[in-house]
């Protein structure tokens, strides 16, 4: 068993590897246990948000599998990664879910619509100037979409950073009042 009985290790080789860096492994095991508990305690609203997020992530992945252009697939891999991080952050901090309104109800559905149009255009045996232009416009919009999604993620992180800064400031004030610091 690991320290704290968080996990059972079945081989001496694995146990020896655990003992070299047990603090990191214990942290990992503890996070896994907390994640399972959090999943059980999710509200119905959070379950729906996470399910919606997973559906959009899967759709982006599916569209990406159909696209042959390397530039577009690279952008979609990055978009998929950022969208995953957004939903992971919201899952870890459910109070942030209230800030996802436009993201869930407009940005993701519109991204899906654009990707569907891109694939439909690519499936046409003959494309005219207007279809080619539409396809190029979608390709160019992916960079804008990616930057916007990164901005949403950054905003979620900054809310978390603000909470940390508040905790530090409160602790410093309390330490000063107790005469523990100058």
mmCIF file of C-alpha atoms in Angstrom:
data_model
loop_
_atom_site.group_PDB
_atom_site.id
_atom_site.type_symbol
_atom_site.label_atom_id
_atom_site.label_comp_id
_atom_site.label_asym_id
_atom_site.label_seq_id
_atom_site.Cartn_x
_atom_site.Cartn_y
_atom_site.Cartn_z
ATOM 1 C CA UNK A 1 0.000 0.000 0.000
ATOM 2 C CA UNK A 2 1.080 3.570 -0.594
ATOM 3 C CA UNK A 3 1.480 6.022 2.260
ATOM 4 C CA UNK A 4 -2.004 6.935 3.411
ATOM 5 C CA UNK A 5 -3.376 3.722 1.860
ATOM 6 C CA UNK A 6 -4.470 5.542 -1.294
ATOM 7 C CA UNK A 7 -3.422 2.738 -3.654
ATOM 8 C CA UNK A 8 -2.279 -0.864 -3.665
ATOM 9 C CA UNK A 9 0.871 -1.602 -5.662
ATOM 10 C CA UNK A 10 1.193 -5.154 -6.956
ATOM 11 C CA UNK A 11 4.887 -5.473 -7.816
ATOM 12 C CA UNK A 12 8.160 -4.747 -6.054
ATOM 13 C CA UNK A 13 9.437 -2.916 -9.132
ATOM 14 C CA UNK A 14 6.441 -0.562 -9.139
ATOM 15 C CA UNK A 15 6.683 -0.075 -5.378
ATOM 16 C CA UNK A 16 10.377 0.849 -5.628
ATOM 17 C CA UNK A 17 9.550 3.349 -8.371
ATOM 18 C CA UNK A 18 6.783 4.738 -6.139
ATOM 19 C CA UNK A 19 9.191 5.154 -3.199
ATOM 20 C CA UNK A 20 11.584 7.269 -5.307
ATOM 21 C CA UNK A 21 8.913 9.903 -5.908
ATOM 22 C CA UNK A 22 6.137 9.027 -3.461
ATOM 23 C CA UNK A 23 4.972 12.621 -2.888
ATOM 24 C CA UNK A 24 4.127 13.047 -6.582
ATOM 25 C CA UNK A 25 2.407 9.675 -6.772
ATOM 26 C CA UNK A 26 0.428 10.340 -3.587
ATOM 27 C CA UNK A 27 -0.721 13.674 -5.005
ATOM 28 C CA UNK A 28 -1.773 11.940 -8.226
ATOM 29 C CA UNK A 29 -3.686 9.200 -6.380
ATOM 30 C CA UNK A 30 -5.387 11.763 -4.130
ATOM 31 C CA UNK A 31 -6.454 13.836 -7.180
ATOM 32 C CA UNK A 32 -7.898 10.713 -8.812
ATOM 33 C CA UNK A 33 -9.941 9.919 -5.710
ATOM 34 C CA UNK A 34 -11.142 13.535 -5.458
ATOM 35 C CA UNK A 35 -12.083 13.517 -9.164
ATOM 36 C CA UNK A 36 -14.221 10.402 -8.703
ATOM 37 C CA UNK A 37 -15.938 11.973 -5.685
ATOM 38 C CA UNK A 38 -16.517 15.239 -7.576
ATOM 39 C CA UNK A 39 -18.050 13.342 -10.489
ATOM 40 C CA UNK A 40 -20.542 11.722 -8.126
ATOM 41 C CA UNK A 41 -21.421 15.071 -6.526
ATOM 42 C CA UNK A 42 -21.894 17.065 -9.750
ATOM 43 C CA UNK A 43 -25.161 18.909 -9.996
ATOM 44 C CA UNK A 44 -27.504 18.099 -12.847
ATOM 45 C CA UNK A 45 -26.568 21.423 -14.471
ATOM 46 C CA UNK A 46 -22.841 20.621 -14.290
ATOM 47 C CA UNK A 47 -23.425 17.130 -15.687
ATOM 48 C CA UNK A 48 -25.255 18.691 -18.641
ATOM 49 C CA UNK A 49 -22.516 21.289 -19.201
ATOM 50 C CA UNK A 50 -19.764 18.657 -19.124
ATOM 51 C CA UNK A 51 -21.774 16.358 -21.409
ATOM 52 C CA UNK A 52 -22.353 19.245 -23.851
ATOM 53 C CA UNK A 53 -18.647 20.046 -23.763
ATOM 54 C CA UNK A 54 -17.674 16.434 -24.408
ATOM 55 C CA UNK A 55 -20.120 16.287 -27.321
ATOM 56 C CA UNK A 56 -18.601 19.396 -28.930
ATOM 57 C CA UNK A 57 -15.076 18.102 -28.362
ATOM 58 C CA UNK A 58 -16.024 14.836 -30.062
ATOM 59 C CA UNK A 59 -17.625 16.716 -32.975
ATOM 60 C CA UNK A 60 -14.489 18.801 -33.473
ATOM 61 C CA UNK A 61 -12.428 15.593 -33.398
ATOM 62 C CA UNK A 62 -14.768 13.915 -35.907
ATOM 63 C CA UNK A 63 -14.693 16.887 -38.286
ATOM 64 C CA UNK A 64 -10.937 17.026 -37.992
ATOM 65 C CA UNK A 65 -10.693 13.370 -39.037
ATOM 66 C CA UNK A 66 -12.550 14.231 -42.266
ATOM 67 C CA UNK A 67 -10.363 17.200 -43.207
ATOM 68 C CA UNK A 68 -7.206 16.699 -45.244
ATOM 69 C CA UNK A 69 -5.728 20.209 -45.106
ATOM 70 C CA UNK A 70 -2.812 20.227 -42.608
ATOM 71 C CA UNK A 71 -3.283 23.912 -41.712
ATOM 72 C CA UNK A 72 -6.928 23.328 -40.823
ATOM 73 C CA UNK A 73 -6.271 20.113 -38.904
ATOM 74 C CA UNK A 74 -3.524 21.804 -36.875
ATOM 75 C CA UNK A 75 -5.924 24.619 -35.930
ATOM 76 C CA UNK A 76 -8.623 22.112 -35.027
ATOM 77 C CA UNK A 77 -6.235 20.133 -32.807
ATOM 78 C CA UNK A 78 -5.431 23.347 -30.961
ATOM 79 C CA UNK A 79 -9.111 24.360 -30.747
ATOM 80 C CA UNK A 80 -10.011 20.908 -29.430
ATOM 81 C CA UNK A 81 -7.269 21.166 -26.807
ATOM 82 C CA UNK A 82 -8.369 24.627 -25.634
ATOM 83 C CA UNK A 83 -12.052 23.618 -25.506
ATOM 84 C CA UNK A 84 -11.065 20.576 -23.411
ATOM 85 C CA UNK A 85 -9.103 22.794 -21.025
ATOM 86 C CA UNK A 86 -12.061 25.181 -20.722
ATOM 87 C CA UNK A 87 -14.391 22.380 -19.683
ATOM 88 C CA UNK A 88 -11.779 20.888 -17.345
ATOM 89 C CA UNK A 89 -11.378 24.271 -15.649
ATOM 90 C CA UNK A 90 -15.155 24.684 -15.301
ATOM 91 C CA UNK A 91 -15.455 21.142 -13.971
ATOM 92 C CA UNK A 92 -12.791 21.902 -11.357
ATOM 93 C CA UNK A 93 -14.396 25.257 -10.479
ATOM 94 C CA UNK A 94 -18.159 24.917 -11.105
ATOM 95 C CA UNK A 95 -18.876 28.534 -10.097
ATOM 96 C CA UNK A 96 -17.227 29.540 -13.391
ATOM 97 C CA UNK A 97 -19.970 27.806 -15.390
ATOM 98 C CA UNK A 98 -22.066 30.980 -15.271
ATOM 99 C CA UNK A 99 -19.523 32.715 -17.521
ATOM 100 C CA UNK A 100 -19.932 30.193 -20.356
ATOM 101 C CA UNK A 101 -23.256 31.437 -21.762
ATOM 102 C CA UNK A 102 -22.083 32.747 -25.141
ATOM 103 C CA UNK A 103 -19.438 30.075 -25.431
ATOM 104 C CA UNK A 104 -21.966 27.258 -25.031
ATOM 105 C CA UNK A 105 -24.923 28.814 -26.808
ATOM 106 C CA UNK A 106 -23.275 30.648 -29.688
ATOM 107 C CA UNK A 107 -19.529 30.152 -30.198
ATOM 108 C CA UNK A 108 -19.442 26.344 -30.115
ATOM 109 C CA UNK A 109 -22.605 25.854 -32.224
ATOM 110 C CA UNK A 110 -21.335 28.395 -34.780
ATOM 111 C CA UNK A 111 -17.935 26.690 -34.897
ATOM 112 C CA UNK A 112 -19.716 23.395 -35.545
ATOM 113 C CA UNK A 113 -21.792 25.008 -38.305
ATOM 114 C CA UNK A 114 -18.663 26.436 -39.967
ATOM 115 C CA UNK A 115 -16.877 23.092 -39.849
ATOM 116 C CA UNK A 116 -19.903 21.352 -41.326
ATOM 117 C CA UNK A 117 -19.972 23.919 -44.147
ATOM 118 C CA UNK A 118 -16.224 23.487 -44.725
ATOM 119 C CA UNK A 119 -16.604 19.726 -45.094
ATOM 120 C CA UNK A 120 -19.677 20.058 -47.313
ATOM 121 C CA UNK A 121 -17.794 22.417 -49.628
ATOM 122 C CA UNK A 122 -14.822 20.033 -49.695
ATOM 123 C CA UNK A 123 -17.074 17.146 -50.734
ATOM 124 C CA UNK A 124 -18.354 18.954 -53.831
ATOM 125 C CA UNK A 125 -16.844 17.550 -57.029
ATOM 126 C CA UNK A 126 -16.577 21.015 -58.583
ATOM 127 C CA UNK A 127 -16.302 24.273 -56.681
ATOM 128 C CA UNK A 128 -16.711 27.742 -58.049
ATOM 129 C CA UNK A 129 -15.113 30.952 -56.931
ATOM 130 C CA UNK A 130 -17.730 31.659 -54.278
ATOM 131 C CA UNK A 131 -17.381 28.229 -52.662
ATOM 132 C CA UNK A 132 -13.594 28.440 -52.719
ATOM 133 C CA UNK A 133 -13.788 31.881 -51.119
ATOM 134 C CA UNK A 134 -16.183 30.575 -48.450
ATOM 135 C CA UNK A 135 -13.801 27.729 -47.676
ATOM 136 C CA UNK A 136 -10.839 30.141 -47.397
ATOM 137 C CA UNK A 137 -12.898 32.431 -45.153
ATOM 138 C CA UNK A 138 -13.628 29.504 -42.835
ATOM 139 C CA UNK A 139 -9.934 28.573 -42.770
ATOM 140 C CA UNK A 140 -9.008 32.136 -41.814
ATOM 141 C CA UNK A 141 -11.730 32.308 -39.165
ATOM 142 C CA UNK A 142 -10.236 29.328 -37.339
ATOM 143 C CA UNK A 143 -7.344 31.495 -36.091
ATOM 144 C CA UNK A 144 -9.855 34.042 -34.747
ATOM 145 C CA UNK A 145 -11.893 31.278 -33.118
ATOM 146 C CA UNK A 146 -8.770 29.823 -31.532
ATOM 147 C CA UNK A 147 -7.703 33.209 -30.130
ATOM 148 C CA UNK A 148 -11.203 33.819 -28.755
ATOM 149 C CA UNK A 149 -11.292 30.408 -27.063
ATOM 150 C CA UNK A 150 -7.824 31.010 -25.617
ATOM 151 C CA UNK A 151 -9.147 34.327 -24.286
ATOM 152 C CA UNK A 152 -12.042 32.534 -22.582
ATOM 153 C CA UNK A 153 -9.615 30.068 -21.014
ATOM 154 C CA UNK A 154 -7.335 32.895 -19.889
ATOM 155 C CA UNK A 155 -10.315 34.659 -18.289
ATOM 156 C CA UNK A 156 -11.191 31.475 -16.374
ATOM 157 C CA UNK A 157 -7.585 31.170 -15.193
ATOM 158 C CA UNK A 158 -7.478 34.836 -14.160
ATOM 159 C CA UNK A 159 -10.605 34.366 -12.010
ATOM 160 C CA UNK A 160 -8.779 31.527 -10.270
ATOM 161 C CA UNK A 161 -5.656 33.711 -9.922
ATOM 162 C CA UNK A 162 -7.753 36.480 -8.334
ATOM 163 C CA UNK A 163 -9.010 34.005 -5.729
ATOM 164 C CA UNK A 164 -5.427 32.991 -4.943
ATOM 165 C CA UNK A 165 -4.307 36.630 -4.639
ATOM 166 C CA UNK A 166 -7.214 37.313 -2.255
ATOM 167 C CA UNK A 167 -6.254 34.335 -0.097
ATOM 168 C CA UNK A 168 -2.633 35.506 0.065
ATOM 169 C CA UNK A 169 -3.640 39.075 0.966
ATOM 170 C CA UNK A 170 -6.003 37.866 3.699
ATOM 171 C CA UNK A 171 -3.345 35.587 5.168
ATOM 172 C CA UNK A 172 -0.755 38.389 5.162
ATOM 173 C CA UNK A 173 -3.176 40.733 6.957
ATOM 174 C CA UNK A 174 -3.950 38.098 9.588
ATOM 175 C CA UNK A 175 -0.246 37.372 10.131
ATOM 176 C CA UNK A 176 0.449 41.091 10.508
ATOM 177 C CA UNK A 177 -2.408 41.472 13.026
ATOM 178 C CA UNK A 178 -1.017 38.552 15.019
ATOM 179 C CA UNK A 179 2.417 40.204 15.035
ATOM 180 C CA UNK A 180 3.978 37.387 13.051
ATOM 181 C CA UNK A 181 5.245 39.654 10.274
ATOM 182 C CA UNK A 182 6.352 43.252 10.039
#
